[in-house]
PDB file of C-alpha atoms and ligand atoms in Angstrom:
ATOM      1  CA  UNK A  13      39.401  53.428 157.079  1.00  0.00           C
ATOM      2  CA  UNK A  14      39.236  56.858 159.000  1.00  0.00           C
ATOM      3  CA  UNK A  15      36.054  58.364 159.760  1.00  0.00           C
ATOM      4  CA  UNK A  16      35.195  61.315 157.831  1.00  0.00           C
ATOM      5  CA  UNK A  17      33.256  64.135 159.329  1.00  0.00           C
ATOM      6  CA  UNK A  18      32.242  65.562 155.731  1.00  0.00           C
ATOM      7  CA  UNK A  19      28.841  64.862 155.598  1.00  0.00           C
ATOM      8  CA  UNK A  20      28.006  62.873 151.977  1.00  0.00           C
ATOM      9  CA  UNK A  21      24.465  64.481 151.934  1.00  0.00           C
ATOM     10  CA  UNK A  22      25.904  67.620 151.942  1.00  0.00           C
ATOM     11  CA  UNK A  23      29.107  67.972 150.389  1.00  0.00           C
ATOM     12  CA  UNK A  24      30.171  68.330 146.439  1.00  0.00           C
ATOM     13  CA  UNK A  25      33.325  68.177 144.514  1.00  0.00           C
ATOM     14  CA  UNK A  26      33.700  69.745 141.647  1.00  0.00           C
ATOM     15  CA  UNK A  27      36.111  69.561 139.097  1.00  0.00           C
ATOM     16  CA  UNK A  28      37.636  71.829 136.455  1.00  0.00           C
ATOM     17  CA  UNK A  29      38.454  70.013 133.768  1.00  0.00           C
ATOM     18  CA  UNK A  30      37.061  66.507 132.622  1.00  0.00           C
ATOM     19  CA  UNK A  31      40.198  65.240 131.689  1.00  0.00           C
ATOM     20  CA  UNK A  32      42.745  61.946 133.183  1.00  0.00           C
ATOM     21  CA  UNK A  33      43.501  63.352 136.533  1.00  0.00           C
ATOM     22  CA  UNK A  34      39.803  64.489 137.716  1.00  0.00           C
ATOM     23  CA  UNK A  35      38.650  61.335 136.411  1.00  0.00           C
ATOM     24  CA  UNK A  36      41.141  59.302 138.484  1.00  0.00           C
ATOM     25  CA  UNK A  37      40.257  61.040 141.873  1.00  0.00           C
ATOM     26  CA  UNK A  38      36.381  61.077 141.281  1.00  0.00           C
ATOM     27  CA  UNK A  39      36.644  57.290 140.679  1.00  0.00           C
ATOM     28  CA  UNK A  40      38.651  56.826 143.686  1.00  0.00           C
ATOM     29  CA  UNK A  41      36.430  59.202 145.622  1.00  0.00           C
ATOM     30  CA  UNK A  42      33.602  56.966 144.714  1.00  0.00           C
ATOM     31  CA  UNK A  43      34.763  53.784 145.161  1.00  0.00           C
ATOM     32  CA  UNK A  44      36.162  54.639 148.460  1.00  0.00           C
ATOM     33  CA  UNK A  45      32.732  55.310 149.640  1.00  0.00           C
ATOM     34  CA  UNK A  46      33.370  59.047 150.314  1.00  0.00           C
ATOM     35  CA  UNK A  47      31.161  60.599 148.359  1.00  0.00           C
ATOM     36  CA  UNK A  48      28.548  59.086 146.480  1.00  0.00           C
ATOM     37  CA  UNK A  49      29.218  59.689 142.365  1.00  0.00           C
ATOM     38  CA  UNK A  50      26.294  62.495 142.126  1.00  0.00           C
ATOM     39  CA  UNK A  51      28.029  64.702 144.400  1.00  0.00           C
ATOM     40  CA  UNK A  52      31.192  64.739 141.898  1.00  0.00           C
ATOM     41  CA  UNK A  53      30.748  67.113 139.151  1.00  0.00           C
ATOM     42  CA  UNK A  54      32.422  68.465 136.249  1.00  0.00           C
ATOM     43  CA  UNK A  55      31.915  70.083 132.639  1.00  0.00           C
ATOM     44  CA  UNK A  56      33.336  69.032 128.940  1.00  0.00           C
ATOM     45  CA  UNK A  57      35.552  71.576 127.540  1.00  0.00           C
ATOM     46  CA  UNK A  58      36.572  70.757 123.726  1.00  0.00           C
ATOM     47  CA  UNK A  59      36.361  67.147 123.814  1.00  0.00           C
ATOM     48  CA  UNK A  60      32.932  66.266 124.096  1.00  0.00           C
ATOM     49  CA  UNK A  61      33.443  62.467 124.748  1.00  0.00           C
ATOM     50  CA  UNK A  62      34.254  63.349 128.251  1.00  0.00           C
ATOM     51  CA  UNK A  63      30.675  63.549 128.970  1.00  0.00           C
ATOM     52  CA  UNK A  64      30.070  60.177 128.574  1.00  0.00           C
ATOM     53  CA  UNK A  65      33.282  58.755 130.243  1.00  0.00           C
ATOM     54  CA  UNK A  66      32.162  60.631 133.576  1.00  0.00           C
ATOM     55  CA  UNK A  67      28.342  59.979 133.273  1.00  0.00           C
ATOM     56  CA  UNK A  68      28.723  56.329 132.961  1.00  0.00           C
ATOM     57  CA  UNK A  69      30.087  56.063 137.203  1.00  0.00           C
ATOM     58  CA  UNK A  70      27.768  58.443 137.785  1.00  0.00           C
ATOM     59  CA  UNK A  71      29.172  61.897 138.206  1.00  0.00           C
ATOM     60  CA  UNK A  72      27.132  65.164 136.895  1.00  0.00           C
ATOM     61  CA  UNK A  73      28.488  66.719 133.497  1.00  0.00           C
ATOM     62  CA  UNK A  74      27.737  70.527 133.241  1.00  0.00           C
ATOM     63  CA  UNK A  75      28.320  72.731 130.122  1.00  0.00           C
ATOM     64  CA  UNK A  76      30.403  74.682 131.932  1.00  0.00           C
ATOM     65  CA  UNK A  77      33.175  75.274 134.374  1.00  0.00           C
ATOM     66  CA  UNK A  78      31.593  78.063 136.177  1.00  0.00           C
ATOM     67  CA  UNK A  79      28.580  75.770 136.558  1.00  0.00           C
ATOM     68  CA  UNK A  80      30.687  73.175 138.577  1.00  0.00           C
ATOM     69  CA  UNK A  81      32.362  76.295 140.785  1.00  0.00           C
ATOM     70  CA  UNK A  82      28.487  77.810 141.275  1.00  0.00           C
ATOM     71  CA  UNK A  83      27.284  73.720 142.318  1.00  0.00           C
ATOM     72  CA  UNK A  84      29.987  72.632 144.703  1.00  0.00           C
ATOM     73  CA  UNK A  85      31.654  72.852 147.855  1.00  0.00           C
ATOM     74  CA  UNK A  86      35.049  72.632 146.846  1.00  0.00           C
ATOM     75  CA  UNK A  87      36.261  72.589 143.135  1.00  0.00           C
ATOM     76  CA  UNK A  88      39.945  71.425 142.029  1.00  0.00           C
ATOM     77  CA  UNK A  89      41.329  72.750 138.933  1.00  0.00           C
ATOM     78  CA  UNK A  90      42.776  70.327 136.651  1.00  0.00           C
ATOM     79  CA  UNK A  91      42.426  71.981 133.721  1.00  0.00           C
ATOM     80  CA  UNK A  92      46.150  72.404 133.329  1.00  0.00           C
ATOM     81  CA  UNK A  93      46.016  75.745 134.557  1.00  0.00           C
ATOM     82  CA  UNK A  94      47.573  76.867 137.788  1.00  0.00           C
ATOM     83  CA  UNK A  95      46.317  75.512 140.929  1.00  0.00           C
ATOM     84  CA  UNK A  96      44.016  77.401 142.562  1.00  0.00           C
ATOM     85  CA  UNK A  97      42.043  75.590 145.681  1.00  0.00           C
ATOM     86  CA  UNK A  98      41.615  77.740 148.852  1.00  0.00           C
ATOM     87  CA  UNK A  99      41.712  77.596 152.143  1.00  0.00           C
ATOM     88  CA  UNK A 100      40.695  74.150 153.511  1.00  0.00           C
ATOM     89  CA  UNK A 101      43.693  71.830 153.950  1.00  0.00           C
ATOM     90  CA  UNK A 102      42.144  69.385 156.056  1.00  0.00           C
ATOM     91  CA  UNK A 103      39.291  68.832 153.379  1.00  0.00           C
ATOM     92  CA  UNK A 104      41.896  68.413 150.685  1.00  0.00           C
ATOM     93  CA  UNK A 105      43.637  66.035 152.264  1.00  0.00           C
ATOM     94  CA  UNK A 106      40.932  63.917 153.079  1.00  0.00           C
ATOM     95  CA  UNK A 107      40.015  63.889 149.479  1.00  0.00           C
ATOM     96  CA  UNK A 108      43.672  62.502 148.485  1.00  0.00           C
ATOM     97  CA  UNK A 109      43.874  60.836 150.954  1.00  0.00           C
ATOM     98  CA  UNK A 110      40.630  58.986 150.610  1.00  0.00           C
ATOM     99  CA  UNK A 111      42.294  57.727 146.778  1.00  0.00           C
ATOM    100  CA  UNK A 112      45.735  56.877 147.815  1.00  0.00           C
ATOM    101  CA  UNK A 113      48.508  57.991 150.305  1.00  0.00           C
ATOM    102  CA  UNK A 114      48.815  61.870 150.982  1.00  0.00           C
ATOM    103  CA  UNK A 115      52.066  63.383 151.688  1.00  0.00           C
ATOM    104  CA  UNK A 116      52.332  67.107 152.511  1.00  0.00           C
ATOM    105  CA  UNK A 117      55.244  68.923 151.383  1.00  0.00           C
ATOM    106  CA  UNK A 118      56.329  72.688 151.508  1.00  0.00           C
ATOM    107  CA  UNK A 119      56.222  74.582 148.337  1.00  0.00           C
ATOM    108  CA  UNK A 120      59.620  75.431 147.811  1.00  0.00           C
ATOM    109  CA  UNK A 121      60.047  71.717 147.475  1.00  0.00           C
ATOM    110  CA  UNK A 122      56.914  71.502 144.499  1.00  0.00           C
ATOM    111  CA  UNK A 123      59.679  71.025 141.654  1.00  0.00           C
ATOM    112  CA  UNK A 124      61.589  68.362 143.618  1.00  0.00           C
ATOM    113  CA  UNK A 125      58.064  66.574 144.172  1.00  0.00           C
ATOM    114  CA  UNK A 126      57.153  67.108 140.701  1.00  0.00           C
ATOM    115  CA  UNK A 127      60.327  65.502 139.221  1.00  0.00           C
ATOM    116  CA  UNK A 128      59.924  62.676 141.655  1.00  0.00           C
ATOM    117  CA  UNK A 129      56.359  60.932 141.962  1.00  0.00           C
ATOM    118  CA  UNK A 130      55.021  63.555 139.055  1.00  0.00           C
ATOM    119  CA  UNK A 131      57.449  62.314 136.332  1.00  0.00           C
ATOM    120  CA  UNK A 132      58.550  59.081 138.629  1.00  0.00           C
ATOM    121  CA  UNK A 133      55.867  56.594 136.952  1.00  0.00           C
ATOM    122  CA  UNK A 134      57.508  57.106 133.859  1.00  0.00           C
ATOM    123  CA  UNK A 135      60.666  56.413 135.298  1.00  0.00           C
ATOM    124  CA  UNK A 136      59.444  53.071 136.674  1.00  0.00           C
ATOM    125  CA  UNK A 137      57.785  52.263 133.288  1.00  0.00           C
ATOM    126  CA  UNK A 138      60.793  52.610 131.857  1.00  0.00           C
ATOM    127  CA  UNK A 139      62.115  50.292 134.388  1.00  0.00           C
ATOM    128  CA  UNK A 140      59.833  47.587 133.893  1.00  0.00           C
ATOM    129  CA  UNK A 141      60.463  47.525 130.169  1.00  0.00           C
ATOM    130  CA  UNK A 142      64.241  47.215 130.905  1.00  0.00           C
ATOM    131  CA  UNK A 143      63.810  44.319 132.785  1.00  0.00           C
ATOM    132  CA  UNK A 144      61.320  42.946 130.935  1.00  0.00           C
ATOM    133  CA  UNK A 145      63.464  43.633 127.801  1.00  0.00           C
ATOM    134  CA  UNK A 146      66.289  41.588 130.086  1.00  0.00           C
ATOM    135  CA  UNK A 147      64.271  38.222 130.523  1.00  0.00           C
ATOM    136  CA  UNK A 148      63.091  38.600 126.604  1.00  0.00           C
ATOM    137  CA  UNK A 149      66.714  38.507 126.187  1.00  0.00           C
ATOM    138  CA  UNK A 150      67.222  35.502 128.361  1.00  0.00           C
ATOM    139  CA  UNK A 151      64.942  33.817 126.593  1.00  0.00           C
ATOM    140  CA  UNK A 152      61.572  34.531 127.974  1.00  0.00           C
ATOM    141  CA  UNK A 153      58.221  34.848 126.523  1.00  0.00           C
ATOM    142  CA  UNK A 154      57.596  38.786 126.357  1.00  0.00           C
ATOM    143  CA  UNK A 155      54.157  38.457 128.368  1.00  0.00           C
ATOM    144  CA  UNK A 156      55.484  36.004 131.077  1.00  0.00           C
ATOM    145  CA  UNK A 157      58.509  38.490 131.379  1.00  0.00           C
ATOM    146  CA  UNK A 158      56.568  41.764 131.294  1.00  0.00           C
ATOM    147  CA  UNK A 159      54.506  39.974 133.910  1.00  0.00           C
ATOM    148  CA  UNK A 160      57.268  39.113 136.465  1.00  0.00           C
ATOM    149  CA  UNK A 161      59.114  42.470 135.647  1.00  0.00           C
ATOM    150  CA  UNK A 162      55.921  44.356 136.588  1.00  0.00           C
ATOM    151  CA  UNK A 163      54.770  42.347 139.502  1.00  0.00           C
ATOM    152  CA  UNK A 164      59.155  42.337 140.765  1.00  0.00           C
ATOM    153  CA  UNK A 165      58.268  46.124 141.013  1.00  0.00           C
ATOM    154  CA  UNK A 166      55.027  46.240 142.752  1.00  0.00           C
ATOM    155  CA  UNK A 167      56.553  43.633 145.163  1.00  0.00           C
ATOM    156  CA  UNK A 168      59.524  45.765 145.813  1.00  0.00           C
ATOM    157  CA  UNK A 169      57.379  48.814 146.680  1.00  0.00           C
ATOM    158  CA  UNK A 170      55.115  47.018 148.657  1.00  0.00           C
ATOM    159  CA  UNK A 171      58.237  45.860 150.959  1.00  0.00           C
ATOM    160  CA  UNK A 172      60.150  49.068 151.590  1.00  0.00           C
ATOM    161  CA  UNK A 173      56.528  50.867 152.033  1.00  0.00           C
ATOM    162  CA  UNK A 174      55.110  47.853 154.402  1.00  0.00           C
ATOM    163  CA  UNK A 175      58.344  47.232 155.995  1.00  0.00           C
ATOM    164  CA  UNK A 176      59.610  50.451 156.805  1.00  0.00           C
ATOM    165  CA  UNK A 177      63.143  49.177 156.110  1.00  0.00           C
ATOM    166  CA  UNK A 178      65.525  51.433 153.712  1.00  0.00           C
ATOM    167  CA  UNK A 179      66.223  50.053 150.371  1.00  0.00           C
ATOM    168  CA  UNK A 180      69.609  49.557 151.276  1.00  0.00           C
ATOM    169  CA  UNK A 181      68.722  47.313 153.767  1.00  0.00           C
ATOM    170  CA  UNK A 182      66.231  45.077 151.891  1.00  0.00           C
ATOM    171  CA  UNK A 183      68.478  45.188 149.369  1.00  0.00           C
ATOM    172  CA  UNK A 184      71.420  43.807 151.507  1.00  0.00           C
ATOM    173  CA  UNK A 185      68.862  41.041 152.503  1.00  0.00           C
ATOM    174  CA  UNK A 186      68.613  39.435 149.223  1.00  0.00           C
ATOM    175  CA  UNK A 187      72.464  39.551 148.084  1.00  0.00           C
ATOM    176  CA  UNK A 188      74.008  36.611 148.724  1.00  0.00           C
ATOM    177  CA  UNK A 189      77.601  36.164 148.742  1.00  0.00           C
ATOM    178  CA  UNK A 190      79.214  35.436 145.343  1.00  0.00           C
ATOM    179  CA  UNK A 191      75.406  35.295 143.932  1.00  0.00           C
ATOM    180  CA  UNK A 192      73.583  36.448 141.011  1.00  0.00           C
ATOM    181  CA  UNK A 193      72.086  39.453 142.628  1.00  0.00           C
ATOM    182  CA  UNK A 194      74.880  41.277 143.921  1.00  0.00           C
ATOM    183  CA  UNK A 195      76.750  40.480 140.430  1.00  0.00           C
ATOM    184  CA  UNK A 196      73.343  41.778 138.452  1.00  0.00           C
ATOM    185  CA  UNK A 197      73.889  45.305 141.201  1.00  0.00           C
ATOM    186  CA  UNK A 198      77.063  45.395 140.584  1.00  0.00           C
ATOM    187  CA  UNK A 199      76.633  45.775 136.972  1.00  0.00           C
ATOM    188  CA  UNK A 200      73.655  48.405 137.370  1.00  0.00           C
ATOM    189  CA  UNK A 201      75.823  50.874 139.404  1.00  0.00           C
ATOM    190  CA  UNK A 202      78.354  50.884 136.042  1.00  0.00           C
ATOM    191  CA  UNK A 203      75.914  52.872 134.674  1.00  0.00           C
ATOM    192  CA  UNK A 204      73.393  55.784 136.227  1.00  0.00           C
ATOM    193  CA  UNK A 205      71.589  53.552 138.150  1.00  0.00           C
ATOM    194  CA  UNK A 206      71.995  55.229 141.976  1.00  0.00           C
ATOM    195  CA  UNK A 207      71.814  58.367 143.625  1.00  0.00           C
ATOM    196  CA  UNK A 208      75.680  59.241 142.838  1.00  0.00           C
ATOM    197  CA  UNK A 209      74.793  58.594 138.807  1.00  0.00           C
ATOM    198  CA  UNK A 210      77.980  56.025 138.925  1.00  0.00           C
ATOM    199  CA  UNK A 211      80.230  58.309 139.940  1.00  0.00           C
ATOM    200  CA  UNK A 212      82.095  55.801 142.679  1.00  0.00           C
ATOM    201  CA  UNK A 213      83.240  53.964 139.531  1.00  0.00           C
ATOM    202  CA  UNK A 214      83.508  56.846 137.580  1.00  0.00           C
TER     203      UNK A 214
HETATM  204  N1  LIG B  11      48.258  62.802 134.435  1.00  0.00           N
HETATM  205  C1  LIG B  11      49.115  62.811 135.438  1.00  0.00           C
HETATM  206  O1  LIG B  11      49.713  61.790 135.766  1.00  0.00           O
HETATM  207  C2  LIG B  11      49.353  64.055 136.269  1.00  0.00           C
HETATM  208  C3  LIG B  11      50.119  63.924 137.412  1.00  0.00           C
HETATM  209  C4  LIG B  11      50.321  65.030 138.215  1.00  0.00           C
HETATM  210  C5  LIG B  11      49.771  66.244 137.853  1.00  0.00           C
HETATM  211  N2  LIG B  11      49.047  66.369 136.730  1.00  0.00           N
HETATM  212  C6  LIG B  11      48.526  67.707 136.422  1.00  0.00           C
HETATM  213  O2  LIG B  11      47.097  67.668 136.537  1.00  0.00           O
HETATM  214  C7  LIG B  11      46.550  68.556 135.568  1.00  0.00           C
HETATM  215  C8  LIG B  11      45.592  67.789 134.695  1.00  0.00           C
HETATM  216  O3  LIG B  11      46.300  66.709 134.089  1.00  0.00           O
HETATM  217  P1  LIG B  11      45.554  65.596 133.239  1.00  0.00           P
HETATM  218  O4  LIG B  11      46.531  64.489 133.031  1.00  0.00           O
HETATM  219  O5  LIG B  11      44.220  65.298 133.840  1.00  0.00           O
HETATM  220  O6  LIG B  11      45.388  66.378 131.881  1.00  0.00           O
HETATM  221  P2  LIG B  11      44.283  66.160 130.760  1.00  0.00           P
HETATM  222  O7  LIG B  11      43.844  64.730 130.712  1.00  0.00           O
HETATM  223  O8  LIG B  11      44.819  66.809 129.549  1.00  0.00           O
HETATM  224  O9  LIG B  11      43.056  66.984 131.329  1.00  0.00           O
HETATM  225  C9  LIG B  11      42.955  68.368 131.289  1.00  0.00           C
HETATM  226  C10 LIG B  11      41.490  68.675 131.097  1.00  0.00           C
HETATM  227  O10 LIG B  11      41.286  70.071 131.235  1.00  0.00           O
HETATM  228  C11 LIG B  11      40.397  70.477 130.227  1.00  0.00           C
HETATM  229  N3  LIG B  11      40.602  71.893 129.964  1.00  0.00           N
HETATM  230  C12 LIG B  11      41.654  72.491 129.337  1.00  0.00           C
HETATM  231  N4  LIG B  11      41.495  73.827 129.334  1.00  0.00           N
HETATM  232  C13 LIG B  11      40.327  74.080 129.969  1.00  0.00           C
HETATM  233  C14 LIG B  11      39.605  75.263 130.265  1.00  0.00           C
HETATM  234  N5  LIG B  11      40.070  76.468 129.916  1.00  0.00           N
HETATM  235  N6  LIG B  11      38.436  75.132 130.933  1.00  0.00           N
HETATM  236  C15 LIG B  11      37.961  73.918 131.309  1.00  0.00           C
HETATM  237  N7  LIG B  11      38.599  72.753 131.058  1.00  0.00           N
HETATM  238  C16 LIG B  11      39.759  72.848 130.376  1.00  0.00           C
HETATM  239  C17 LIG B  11      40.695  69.590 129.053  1.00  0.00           C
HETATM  240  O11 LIG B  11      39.583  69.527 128.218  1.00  0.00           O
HETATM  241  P3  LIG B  11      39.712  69.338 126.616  1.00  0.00           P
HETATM  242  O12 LIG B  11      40.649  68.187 126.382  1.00  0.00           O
HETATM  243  O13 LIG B  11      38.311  69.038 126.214  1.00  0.00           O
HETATM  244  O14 LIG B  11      40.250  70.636 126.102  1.00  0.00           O
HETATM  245  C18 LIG B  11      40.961  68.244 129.743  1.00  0.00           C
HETATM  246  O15 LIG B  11      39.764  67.502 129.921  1.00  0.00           O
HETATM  247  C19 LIG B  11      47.735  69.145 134.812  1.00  0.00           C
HETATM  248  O16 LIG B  11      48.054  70.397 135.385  1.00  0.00           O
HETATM  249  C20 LIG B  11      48.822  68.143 135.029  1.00  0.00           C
HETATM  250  O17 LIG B  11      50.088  68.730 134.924  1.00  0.00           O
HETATM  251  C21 LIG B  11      48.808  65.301 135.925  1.00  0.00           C
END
């Protein structure tokens, strides 16, 4: 893991709004060993059970959101209101980056990001309860088939993000002539499922 310069006695995150998002990032800052959870902070708005969903890993729960601004070092709004973090890229970014992969993109591409890996997961949800519908209809037991349809995705991702390889390419690798796999693509690009929505068989 890189070596971070931010100093955990010293810095604080705060965050505006105690809902989904903050709570996913101050867990991951924690268990990444970032920060420790008492230099995360953030306030309940309406719903009051947020309070005890953040106190129980440890982060600080003010009674307000100017509170959290006034107590740390850097606040992110997620309190579905614009974004409105200042100046300090590098900090940012090893925040995210300390919870997952970090990507930086321009802003005049936001809305193509957005519809991508901001509405993507429910794209791949929907995915994995195609295929998972697919093997109930072959005869599988829905939990073994949910299983191998989720873990077929998570395996896939894993390979063109490990391997570097294009999709095409990976996916040329496990077609074998005449076999069940190019047959089961063949049928998928019928319908919407590629970047030219079908139209090659249009
Ligand atoms: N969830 C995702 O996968 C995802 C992905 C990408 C981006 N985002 C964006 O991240 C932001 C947060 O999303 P989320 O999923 O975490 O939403 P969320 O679970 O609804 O959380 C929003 C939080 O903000 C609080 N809040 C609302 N108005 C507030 C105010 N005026 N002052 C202080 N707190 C206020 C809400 O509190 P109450 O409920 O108590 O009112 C709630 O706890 C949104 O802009 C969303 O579009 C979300």
């Amino acid at each position: 893991m890189e070596t971070l310069s931010i100093s955990a006695e010293s810095f604080k995150v705060g965050f505006i709004g105690a809902g989904k998002m903050a709570e996913s990032i101050a867990r991951g800052v924690v268990a990444s060993g970032m920060l420790f959870p008492n230099r995360n902070s953030t306030a309940v708005h309406s719903n009051l059970n947020r309070r005890q969903v953040f106190e129980s890993f440890g982060v600080n729960v003010f009674s307000s959101s100017e509170e959290v601004s006034g107590s740390s070092s850097l606040y992110l709004s997620l309190d579905n209101e614009p974004w409105t973090t200042e100046e300090d890229g590098a900090l940012v970014a090893k925040l995210f980056g300390s919870v997952g992969k970090m990507f930086k993109a321009y802003e005049k591409m936001f809305d193509a990001v957005t519809g991508l890996s901001g509405s993507g997961p429910a794209y791949i949800f929907l995915a994995i309860e195609a295929l998972a519908d697919g093997g109930v209809a072959a005869g599988l037991p829905r939990e073994l088939s949910l299983g191998l349809a989720s873990q077929t995705v998570l395996g896939g991702a894993t390979m063109v993000s490990k391997t570097g390889k294009h999709p095409g390419v990976l996916k040329d690798d496990v077609t074998s002539p005449g076999g069940t796999t190019i047959a089961g693509v063949h049928e998928l690009e019928k319908g919407s499922w590629s970047c030219n929505n079908g139209e090659q068989n249009g």
